[in-house]
Short mmCIF file of C-alpha atoms in Angstrom, two decimals:
data_model
loop_
_atom_site.label_atom_id
_atom_site.label_comp_id
_atom_site.label_asym_id
_atom_site.label_seq_id
_atom_site.Cartn_x
_atom_site.Cartn_y
_atom_site.Cartn_z
CA MET A 1054 -19.70 12.72 -17.96
CA GLY A 1055 -16.30 11.52 -19.07
CA GLY A 1056 -13.51 13.57 -20.58
CA HIS A 1057 -10.31 14.69 -18.97
CA LEU A 1058 -9.27 17.53 -16.77
CA ASN A 1059 -8.23 20.29 -19.16
CA VAL A 1060 -7.09 23.89 -19.02
CA ASN A 1061 -10.65 25.22 -19.01
CA HIS A 1062 -11.44 23.23 -15.89
CA LEU A 1063 -8.34 24.58 -14.20
CA ILE A 1064 -9.26 28.15 -15.15
CA PHE A 1065 -12.73 27.55 -13.70
CA LEU A 1066 -11.18 26.25 -10.46
CA GLY A 1067 -8.91 29.31 -10.45
CA HIS A 1068 -11.97 31.58 -10.59
CA GLY A 1069 -13.43 29.67 -7.67
CA ALA A 1070 -10.20 30.12 -5.74
CA LEU A 1071 -10.34 33.88 -6.37
CA TRP A 1072 -13.89 33.94 -4.96
CA THR A 1073 -12.69 32.01 -1.92
CA VAL A 1074 -10.16 34.79 -1.34
CA GLY A 1075 -12.80 37.45 -2.06
CA LEU A 1076 -15.33 35.96 0.32
CA SER A 1077 -12.65 35.57 3.00
CA VAL A 1078 -11.73 39.25 2.68
CA ILE A 1079 -15.41 40.27 2.91
CA ALA A 1080 -15.90 38.06 5.98
CA LEU A 1081 -12.74 39.38 7.61
CA ILE A 1082 -13.63 43.05 7.04
CA GLY A 1083 -17.34 42.68 7.89
CA GLY A 1084 -16.64 40.38 10.83
CA GLY A 1085 -13.81 42.65 11.95
CA ILE A 1086 -16.02 45.74 12.11
CA VAL A 1087 -18.89 43.98 13.91
CA GLY A 1088 -16.43 41.99 16.03
CA PHE A 1089 -14.73 45.17 17.22
CA ALA A 1090 -18.11 46.50 18.33
CA ILE A 1091 -18.76 43.17 20.09
CA ALA A 1092 -15.40 43.32 21.86
CA LEU A 1093 -16.14 46.83 23.14
CA ALA A 1094 -19.70 45.85 24.11
CA ARG A 1095 -18.38 42.87 26.09
CA ILE A 1096 -16.39 45.23 28.35
CA SER A 1097 -18.94 48.04 28.35
CA PRO A 1098 -19.72 49.76 31.68
CA LEU A 1099 -23.42 49.06 30.98
CA LYS A 1100 -24.52 45.69 32.28
CA SER A 1101 -27.34 45.26 29.73
CA VAL A 1102 -24.91 45.80 26.83
CA ARG A 1103 -22.50 43.27 28.35
CA ILE A 1104 -25.24 40.67 28.75
CA ALA A 1105 -26.65 41.21 25.25
CA SER A 1106 -23.24 40.89 23.60
CA ALA A 1107 -22.35 37.83 25.69
CA ALA A 1108 -25.64 36.20 24.66
CA TYR A 1109 -24.87 36.93 21.01
CA VAL A 1110 -21.45 35.31 21.29
CA GLN A 1111 -22.85 32.25 23.10
CA LEU A 1112 -25.61 31.78 20.52
CA VAL A 1113 -23.32 32.06 17.50
CA GLN A 1114 -20.58 29.92 19.04
CA GLY A 1115 -23.16 27.27 19.93
CA THR A 1116 -24.51 27.01 16.38
CA PRO A 1117 -22.75 25.39 13.42
CA LEU A 1118 -21.74 27.77 10.62
CA LEU A 1119 -23.67 25.59 8.18
CA VAL A 1120 -26.91 26.29 10.07
CA ILE A 1121 -26.07 30.01 10.28
CA LEU A 1122 -25.60 29.97 6.50
CA PHE A 1123 -29.02 28.35 6.00
CA LEU A 1124 -30.56 30.85 8.42
CA GLY A 1125 -29.01 33.73 6.48
CA TYR A 1126 -30.08 32.32 3.14
CA PHE A 1127 -33.69 31.54 4.09
CA GLY A 1128 -33.98 34.24 6.73
CA LEU A 1129 -33.18 37.12 4.40
CA ALA A 1130 -35.70 35.63 1.97
CA ALA A 1131 -38.30 35.41 4.76
CA ILE A 1132 -38.10 39.17 5.38
CA GLY A 1133 -38.64 39.70 1.67
CA LEU A 1134 -35.09 40.50 0.60
CA GLN A 1135 -33.78 39.21 -2.70
CA VAL A 1136 -30.89 37.05 -1.66
CA SER A 1137 -28.00 36.24 -3.91
CA PRO A 1138 -25.76 33.48 -2.55
CA LEU A 1139 -23.03 36.11 -2.21
CA ALA A 1140 -25.21 38.30 0.02
CA ALA A 1141 -26.33 35.36 2.16
CA ALA A 1142 -22.79 34.00 2.52
CA SER A 1143 -21.33 37.44 3.31
CA ALA A 1144 -23.98 38.22 5.92
CA SER A 1145 -23.73 34.82 7.62
CA LEU A 1146 -19.94 34.74 7.64
CA THR A 1147 -19.85 38.31 9.00
CA LEU A 1148 -22.09 37.35 11.94
CA TYR A 1149 -20.06 34.18 12.55
CA VAL A 1150 -16.62 35.78 12.31
CA ALA A 1151 -17.75 38.70 14.51
CA ALA A 1152 -18.54 36.37 17.42
CA TYR A 1153 -15.11 34.72 17.33
CA LEU A 1154 -13.06 37.85 16.57
CA GLY A 1155 -15.04 39.71 19.23
CA GLU A 1156 -13.95 37.17 21.84
CA ILE A 1157 -10.35 37.08 20.63
CA TRP A 1158 -10.13 40.86 20.75
CA ARG A 1159 -11.90 41.17 24.09
CA GLY A 1160 -9.27 38.82 25.50
CA SER A 1161 -6.52 40.93 23.95
CA ILE A 1162 -7.91 44.17 25.34
CA GLN A 1163 -8.32 42.63 28.79
CA SER A 1164 -4.81 41.21 28.80
CA VAL A 1165 -3.31 44.68 28.64
CA PRO A 1166 -1.91 44.97 32.18
CA LYS A 1167 -4.20 46.64 34.70
CA PRO A 1168 -1.66 49.33 35.76
CA GLN A 1169 -1.80 50.68 32.20
CA TRP A 1170 -5.50 51.49 32.69
CA GLU A 1171 -4.82 52.99 36.08
CA ALA A 1172 -1.92 55.08 34.85
CA ALA A 1173 -4.03 56.41 31.98
CA GLU A 1174 -6.75 57.25 34.46
CA GLY A 1175 -4.20 58.94 36.69
CA LEU A 1176 -3.21 61.13 33.75
CA ALA A 1177 -6.83 62.29 33.63
CA LEU A 1178 -7.45 60.89 30.16
CA SER A 1179 -11.08 60.40 29.20
CA ARG A 1180 -12.40 56.85 28.63
CA THR A 1181 -12.12 57.29 24.85
CA GLN A 1182 -8.62 58.71 25.10
CA ARG A 1183 -7.53 55.87 27.40
CA MET A 1184 -8.86 53.35 24.90
CA LEU A 1185 -7.43 54.96 21.77
CA LYS A 1186 -4.07 56.15 23.07
CA VAL A 1187 -3.08 53.63 25.71
CA ILE A 1188 -4.99 50.36 25.55
CA LEU A 1189 -5.72 49.69 21.87
CA PRO A 1190 -2.14 50.18 20.58
CA GLN A 1191 -0.99 47.49 23.04
CA ALA A 1192 -4.04 45.28 22.47
CA ILE A 1193 -3.47 45.27 18.71
CA ARG A 1194 0.01 43.84 19.23
CA ILE A 1195 -1.38 41.07 21.43
CA ALA A 1196 -4.27 40.39 19.06
CA THR A 1197 -2.28 40.08 15.84
CA PRO A 1198 -1.06 36.44 16.05
CA PRO A 1199 -4.45 34.90 16.98
CA THR A 1200 -6.21 37.07 14.39
CA VAL A 1201 -3.89 35.83 11.64
CA GLY A 1202 -4.48 32.30 12.93
CA PHE A 1203 -8.23 32.79 12.79
CA THR A 1204 -7.97 34.02 9.19
CA VAL A 1205 -6.99 30.44 8.33
CA GLN A 1206 -10.28 29.27 9.83
CA ILE A 1207 -12.17 31.89 7.81
CA ILE A 1208 -10.62 30.73 4.53
CA LYS A 1209 -11.43 27.10 5.31
CA ASN A 1210 -14.97 27.93 6.43
CA THR A 1211 -15.83 29.80 3.23
CA SER A 1212 -15.98 26.29 1.71
CA LEU A 1213 -19.36 25.92 3.44
CA ALA A 1214 -20.77 28.76 1.32
CA SER A 1215 -20.87 26.15 -1.45
CA VAL A 1216 -24.02 24.67 0.11
CA VAL A 1217 -26.07 27.82 -0.56
CA GLY A 1218 -24.86 27.80 -4.16
CA PHE A 1219 -22.03 30.31 -3.97
CA VAL A 1220 -19.42 29.31 -6.55
CA GLU A 1221 -16.17 29.49 -4.60
CA LEU A 1222 -13.36 26.93 -4.78
CA MET A 1223 -15.30 24.02 -3.26
CA ARG A 1224 -18.42 24.59 -5.36
CA SER A 1225 -16.40 25.02 -8.57
CA GLY A 1226 -14.75 21.70 -7.75
CA GLN A 1227 -18.14 20.05 -7.38
CA ILE A 1228 -19.26 21.53 -10.70
CA VAL A 1229 -16.13 20.28 -12.49
CA ASN A 1230 -16.64 16.90 -10.85
CA ASN A 1231 -20.20 16.75 -12.19
CA SER A 1232 -18.86 16.76 -15.72
CA LEU A 1233 -15.76 14.60 -15.22
CA PHE A 1234 -16.70 12.35 -12.32
CA GLU A 1235 -13.21 11.98 -10.95
CA PRO A 1236 -14.00 13.03 -7.39
CA PHE A 1237 -10.85 11.81 -5.70
CA VAL A 1238 -8.49 13.63 -8.08
CA ILE A 1239 -10.51 16.83 -8.09
CA TYR A 1240 -10.99 17.06 -4.32
CA ALA A 1241 -7.29 16.28 -3.84
CA ILE A 1242 -6.43 19.21 -6.11
CA ILE A 1243 -8.83 21.42 -4.14
CA ALA A 1244 -7.32 20.31 -0.85
CA VAL A 1245 -3.87 21.26 -2.16
CA VAL A 1246 -5.12 24.72 -3.21
CA TYR A 1247 -6.68 25.34 0.23
CA PHE A 1248 -3.46 24.16 1.85
CA ALA A 1249 -1.43 26.54 -0.32
CA MET A 1250 -3.62 29.43 0.85
CA CYS A 1251 -3.73 28.50 4.54
CA TYR A 1252 -0.33 27.06 5.38
CA PRO A 1253 1.69 30.29 4.84
CA LEU A 1254 -0.74 32.12 7.12
CA SER A 1255 -0.46 29.36 9.75
CA LEU A 1256 3.32 29.60 9.67
CA PHE A 1257 3.16 33.39 9.85
CA SER A 1258 0.84 33.24 12.84
CA GLN A 1259 3.11 30.72 14.59
CA ARG A 1260 6.14 32.95 13.95
CA LEU A 1261 4.35 35.98 15.38
CA GLU A 1262 3.32 33.96 18.43
CA ARG A 1263 6.86 32.75 19.03
CA ARG A 1264 8.17 36.27 18.69
CA MET A 1265 5.73 37.37 21.37
CA GLY A 1266 6.97 34.58 23.56
CA ARG A 1267 3.78 32.70 24.08
CA GLY A 1268 2.46 29.48 22.63
CA ARG A 1269 -1.22 29.37 21.96
CA VAL A 1270 -3.35 26.47 20.94
CA ASN A 1271 -5.48 27.02 17.90
CA LEU A 1272 -9.05 26.55 19.03
CA ALA A 1273 -11.25 27.46 16.12
CA PRO A 1274 -13.50 24.91 14.47
CA ALA A 1275 -12.69 23.05 11.34
CA MET B 402 -42.72 42.94 4.29
CA GLY B 403 -43.74 41.08 7.44
CA ILE B 404 -42.35 37.75 8.52
CA GLN B 405 -44.93 35.05 9.01
CA LEU B 406 -43.56 32.28 11.12
CA ASP B 407 -45.41 29.02 11.58
CA PHE B 408 -43.55 26.96 14.14
CA PRO B 409 -46.27 24.37 14.93
CA ALA B 410 -46.18 23.05 11.34
CA VAL B 411 -42.49 22.28 11.77
CA LEU B 412 -42.51 21.32 15.43
CA GLU B 413 -44.89 18.43 14.80
CA ARG B 414 -41.88 16.69 13.28
CA TRP B 415 -40.20 16.66 16.69
CA PRO B 416 -39.44 12.89 16.64
CA SER B 417 -37.30 13.41 13.53
CA PHE B 418 -35.52 16.36 15.13
CA LEU B 419 -34.79 14.33 18.24
CA GLY B 420 -33.55 11.41 16.13
CA GLY B 421 -31.20 13.74 14.26
CA ALA B 422 -29.95 15.29 17.48
CA ALA B 423 -29.31 11.82 18.92
CA LEU B 424 -27.31 10.82 15.85
CA THR B 425 -25.33 14.08 16.04
CA LEU B 426 -24.43 13.27 19.66
CA GLU B 427 -23.52 9.71 18.69
CA LEU B 428 -21.27 10.94 15.87
CA ALA B 429 -19.63 13.44 18.20
CA ALA B 430 -19.13 10.88 20.97
CA LEU B 431 -17.49 8.30 18.68
CA ALA B 432 -15.28 10.87 16.96
CA THR B 433 -14.32 12.33 20.35
CA VAL B 434 -13.14 8.96 21.70
CA PHE B 435 -11.31 7.85 18.55
CA GLY B 436 -10.01 11.37 17.89
CA ALA B 437 -8.62 11.64 21.42
CA LEU B 438 -6.73 8.36 20.94
CA LEU B 439 -5.47 9.27 17.47
CA GLY B 440 -4.49 12.77 18.56
CA THR B 441 -2.61 11.55 21.63
CA LEU B 442 -0.72 9.02 19.50
CA ALA B 443 0.14 11.74 16.96
CA ALA B 444 1.32 14.05 19.75
CA VAL B 445 3.54 11.30 21.17
CA GLY B 446 4.73 10.53 17.63
CA ARG B 447 5.76 14.13 17.04
CA GLY B 448 7.92 14.01 20.14
CA THR B 449 9.80 10.79 19.34
CA HIS B 450 13.43 10.69 18.24
CA ASN B 451 12.51 8.68 15.16
CA ALA B 452 12.61 11.39 12.48
CA LEU B 453 10.39 9.45 10.09
CA ILE B 454 7.54 9.05 12.58
CA ALA B 455 7.90 12.62 13.83
CA THR B 456 7.73 14.00 10.28
CA ALA B 457 4.75 11.83 9.35
CA CYS B 458 2.84 13.08 12.40
CA ARG B 459 3.75 16.68 11.60
CA VAL B 460 2.57 16.33 7.98
CA TYR B 461 -0.70 14.80 9.18
CA VAL B 462 -1.37 17.63 11.64
CA GLU B 463 -0.51 20.44 9.22
CA ALA B 464 -2.37 18.90 6.27
CA ILE B 465 -5.58 18.53 8.27
CA ARG B 466 -5.40 21.88 10.03
CA ASN B 467 -4.95 23.77 6.77
CA THR B 468 -7.74 22.23 4.69
CA PRO B 469 -11.54 22.47 5.15
CA LEU B 470 -13.43 19.66 6.85
CA LEU B 471 -15.89 19.57 3.93
CA VAL B 472 -13.05 18.70 1.54
CA GLN B 473 -11.72 16.07 3.97
CA ILE B 474 -15.14 14.44 4.21
CA PHE B 475 -15.45 14.21 0.42
CA LEU B 476 -11.90 12.87 0.13
CA VAL B 477 -12.62 10.10 2.66
CA TYR B 478 -16.02 9.40 1.08
CA PHE B 479 -14.73 9.06 -2.48
CA GLY B 480 -11.31 7.79 -1.45
CA LEU B 481 -12.75 4.74 0.30
CA ALA B 482 -15.12 4.21 -2.64
CA SER B 483 -12.29 4.34 -5.17
CA LEU B 484 -10.50 1.67 -3.12
CA GLY B 485 -13.60 -0.43 -3.68
CA LEU B 486 -14.65 -0.18 -0.03
CA LYS B 487 -18.34 0.41 0.60
CA PHE B 488 -19.20 1.93 3.95
CA SER B 489 -22.33 3.60 5.28
CA ALA B 490 -22.42 7.40 5.37
CA PHE B 491 -22.29 7.14 9.17
CA THR B 492 -19.01 5.18 9.13
CA VAL B 493 -17.49 7.61 6.64
CA ALA B 494 -18.62 10.52 8.81
CA VAL B 495 -17.06 9.04 11.97
CA THR B 496 -13.82 8.30 10.08
CA ALA B 497 -13.53 11.79 8.61
CA LEU B 498 -14.40 13.53 11.89
CA THR B 499 -11.89 11.35 13.76
CA ILE B 500 -9.11 12.20 11.31
CA ASN B 501 -10.05 15.87 11.57
CA VAL B 502 -10.31 16.25 15.34
CA GLY B 503 -7.25 14.03 15.83
CA ALA B 504 -5.04 16.71 14.29
CA TYR B 505 -6.40 19.45 16.57
CA THR B 506 -6.18 17.15 19.60
CA ALA B 507 -2.55 16.40 18.72
CA GLU B 508 -1.67 20.11 18.88
CA ILE B 509 -3.44 20.56 22.20
CA MET B 510 -1.82 17.44 23.70
CA ARG B 511 1.61 18.55 22.47
CA ALA B 512 1.15 21.84 24.31
CA GLY B 513 0.24 19.78 27.40
CA PHE B 514 3.31 17.55 27.09
CA GLU B 515 5.58 20.56 26.63
CA ALA B 516 4.22 22.09 29.82
CA ILE B 517 5.44 19.16 31.95
CA PRO B 518 8.62 20.31 33.75
CA ARG B 519 11.67 18.14 32.95
CA GLY B 520 12.48 17.96 36.63
CA GLN B 521 9.27 16.05 37.32
CA ILE B 522 10.23 13.33 34.85
CA GLU B 523 13.78 13.14 36.24
CA ALA B 524 12.43 12.93 39.77
CA ALA B 525 10.13 10.08 38.76
CA GLU B 526 13.03 8.26 37.12
CA GLY B 527 15.03 8.85 40.29
CA LEU B 528 12.27 7.10 42.21
CA ALA B 529 12.79 4.10 39.90
CA LEU B 530 9.35 4.25 38.33
CA SER B 531 9.10 2.16 35.18
CA ARG B 532 8.87 3.87 31.77
CA VAL B 533 5.16 3.05 31.55
CA GLN B 534 4.52 4.43 35.02
CA VAL B 535 6.40 7.64 34.21
CA TYR B 536 4.50 8.04 30.99
CA TRP B 537 1.11 7.46 32.57
CA HIS B 538 1.38 9.20 35.94
CA ILE B 539 3.91 11.97 35.32
CA ILE B 540 3.38 12.89 31.68
CA LEU B 541 0.01 11.82 30.28
CA LEU B 542 -2.43 12.40 33.15
CA PRO B 543 -1.01 15.78 34.28
CA ALA B 544 -0.87 16.91 30.64
CA VAL B 545 -4.52 15.98 30.06
CA GLU B 546 -5.45 17.71 33.31
CA ARG B 547 -3.69 20.86 32.18
CA VAL B 548 -5.26 21.03 28.71
CA TYR B 549 -8.66 19.62 29.70
CA PRO B 550 -10.56 22.90 29.10
CA ALA B 551 -9.01 23.36 25.64
CA LEU B 552 -9.66 19.71 24.76
CA THR B 553 -13.31 19.85 25.74
CA SER B 554 -13.86 23.09 23.79
CA GLN B 555 -12.40 21.34 20.78
CA PHE B 556 -14.79 18.41 21.16
CA VAL B 557 -17.80 20.75 21.39
CA LEU B 558 -16.60 22.43 18.20
CA LEU B 559 -16.32 18.96 16.65
CA MET B 560 -19.98 18.31 17.48
CA LEU B 561 -20.94 21.55 15.72
CA ALA B 562 -18.68 20.74 12.78
CA SER B 563 -20.38 17.36 12.39
CA SER B 564 -23.24 19.30 10.74
CA VAL B 565 -21.06 19.25 7.60
CA CYS B 566 -21.67 15.47 7.41
CA SER B 567 -25.16 16.32 6.15
CA GLN B 568 -23.44 16.84 2.79
CA ILE B 569 -22.77 13.10 2.44
CA SER B 570 -26.28 12.30 3.73
CA ALA B 571 -25.33 11.02 7.16
CA GLU B 572 -28.70 11.48 8.84
CA GLU B 573 -27.65 13.80 11.62
CA LEU B 574 -29.47 16.92 12.75
CA THR B 575 -28.66 19.20 9.81
CA ALA B 576 -29.50 16.54 7.22
CA ILE B 577 -32.82 15.92 8.98
CA ALA B 578 -33.46 19.66 8.87
CA ASN B 579 -32.78 19.68 5.13
CA TYR B 580 -35.41 16.95 4.64
CA ILE B 581 -37.96 18.68 6.84
CA GLN B 582 -37.56 22.08 5.20
CA SER B 583 -37.94 20.66 1.70
CA ASP B 584 -41.03 18.79 2.91
CA THR B 585 -42.77 21.59 4.79
CA TYR B 586 -41.49 24.60 2.79
CA ARG B 587 -40.81 26.20 6.18
CA ALA B 588 -37.06 26.66 5.88
CA PHE B 589 -36.53 29.60 8.23
CA GLU B 590 -38.53 28.03 11.08
CA THR B 591 -36.78 24.69 10.61
CA TYR B 592 -33.30 26.16 10.85
CA ILE B 593 -34.22 28.33 13.84
CA ILE B 594 -35.33 25.17 15.67
CA VAL B 595 -32.17 23.38 14.60
CA ALA B 596 -30.00 26.27 15.77
CA VAL B 597 -31.70 26.15 19.18
CA LEU B 598 -31.14 22.38 19.34
CA TYR B 599 -27.42 22.81 18.57
CA VAL B 600 -27.10 25.46 21.28
CA ILE B 601 -28.76 23.03 23.72
CA LEU B 602 -26.48 20.19 22.57
CA SER B 603 -23.37 22.31 23.13
CA LEU B 604 -24.59 23.35 26.59
CA VAL B 605 -25.28 19.69 27.43
CA MET B 606 -21.82 18.67 26.22
CA ARG B 607 -20.13 21.45 28.19
CA ALA B 608 -22.00 20.47 31.35
CA GLY B 609 -21.10 16.81 30.75
CA PHE B 610 -17.40 17.54 30.30
CA TRP B 611 -17.44 19.84 33.32
CA SER B 612 -18.88 17.13 35.60
CA LEU B 613 -16.57 14.51 34.08
CA GLY B 614 -13.69 16.84 34.92
CA LEU B 615 -14.80 16.97 38.56
CA VAL B 616 -14.68 13.16 38.72
CA LEU B 617 -11.45 12.76 36.74
CA PHE B 618 -9.44 15.50 38.40
CA PRO B 619 -10.47 15.67 42.06
CA ARG B 620 -7.16 17.38 42.85
CA ARG B 621 -8.20 20.30 40.68
CA ARG B 622 -11.50 20.53 42.48
CA ARG B 623 -9.77 20.64 45.86
CA LEU B 624 -7.43 23.35 44.66
CA GLY B 625 -10.47 25.23 43.48
CA THR B 626 -9.02 25.92 40.05
CA PRO B 627 -11.76 26.58 37.51
CA LEU B 628 -12.15 23.86 34.94
#
C-alpha cells in the first residue's frame, strides 16, 4: 500500500483499456454473427425455429449479464473445458450481445416496407435472393444507428468481465488500487477513459439517427 | 466429460435465495421510484431556458450514459467514504442505481415531452389553465402515457443491472448466489437457479407494470392500444 500513481500504473491501465477494446470487438463480432442468425430465425417460416429463438432472446434478456458471465465461467468448467477468463468472457458476451443485436436487427428487417417484399416476390426472386438483394441492403441502413448505439453498451458491459478475473480496464484499475489505495482518484480516471471511448460513439449514433429522421430512445441496460 | 448436476444440494438453501430475490426487488423498487423522480426533474431541467441548469442536466445524462454502472457504484461507494460518510451497502446501492437509472429516465421523458404537440399547450393556455395545471395535465401525464412501455422496460433492466451491486456486498440475489456457491462448491447449479429466479423476477415486474398501466391509463385501454 502507499506510493503514488506513476507512469507504470498508467501504462498498466492503458493495457487494460486495450483489452476493453479487444473484448468489445470480440463480443461485437461473435454477437453479430450469432445475432444475425437469431434475427433470421425470429422471422423464419418454421414455427418451431421462431419459438426457439424467441425463447432464447427472452431468457437472455431476462438474466443479468453478471449471472451469464458466472454461468459461462463455471458452466464451461462443468463440461470439462479449461476456461481462461478470456474464453469465458468472450463466450458469455457473445451470447448476451446476440440476443440484443438479434432483436435490433429483426426490428430493422421487419421495418423494411411490406411492398418491397411483395415487389421482390412479384419479380419471381427466390427467398434468398429477396433477402440478399432487396431487404438486407435497406435493413442495414435502418439498423446502423441503433447498432452503433448498442456498441456503447457493449463497451460499458465488458467492465463486468472483471468479476471473472479478466484484466480489462476495470480490473486493471482494481489491481492498481490494491497497491495504492486511492479508490476515488483511480475510479474517476477509469470513468473518464470509458467516457472517452463511449461518448464519440454515442454522438455518432445520434447523428446517424438524426440524419435518418427518427429519434430513438436508447434502451439497453447499464 | 459428462456434466453431473446436483440441484437438491443447492435448492435446500431456498430461504437464502428467496431473501436475496426479495432484496433485489426492494432495491429495484426504491431505485425505480427515486430514479423516476430524478429523471423527470433532469428532463424538465434540460428543457428550461436557464442555460446553466440545462447544461448541468445534459452533462449528468451524458456522463452516466457513457460510463459503466460498475464504475459508478464504486465511485459512489468510495466517494461517500472519502467524504467521511458511512452508509450501508444497501444505501449506497440504492443511491448509485438511482443516479444511473435517472439518466436513462431523463432521456426517455425528454422524448415524451418533445412528442407533445405545441398546439395542445397553447390550447390549454387559451382555456386559462394555470401553469401547474398545464404542466400536469397537458405535458407530464400524456408524456408518461406515451413513453410508459419504454420506461417500464428501463426499470426491468435496472432490476437486472442491480446484480452488479453484489460487488459492494449488498446482499441481493447475486451476492447470495456467490455465498452459496463458495459454500456448496456447486457453482453451475447455483447460477442456473439464480438465472431462473431473475427471469421470473423480470416476468413478475413486466406483469406488474402492465396491470399498473391498465389502472393508470384507462383511456389507453379503451382505445385498445397495446401497452
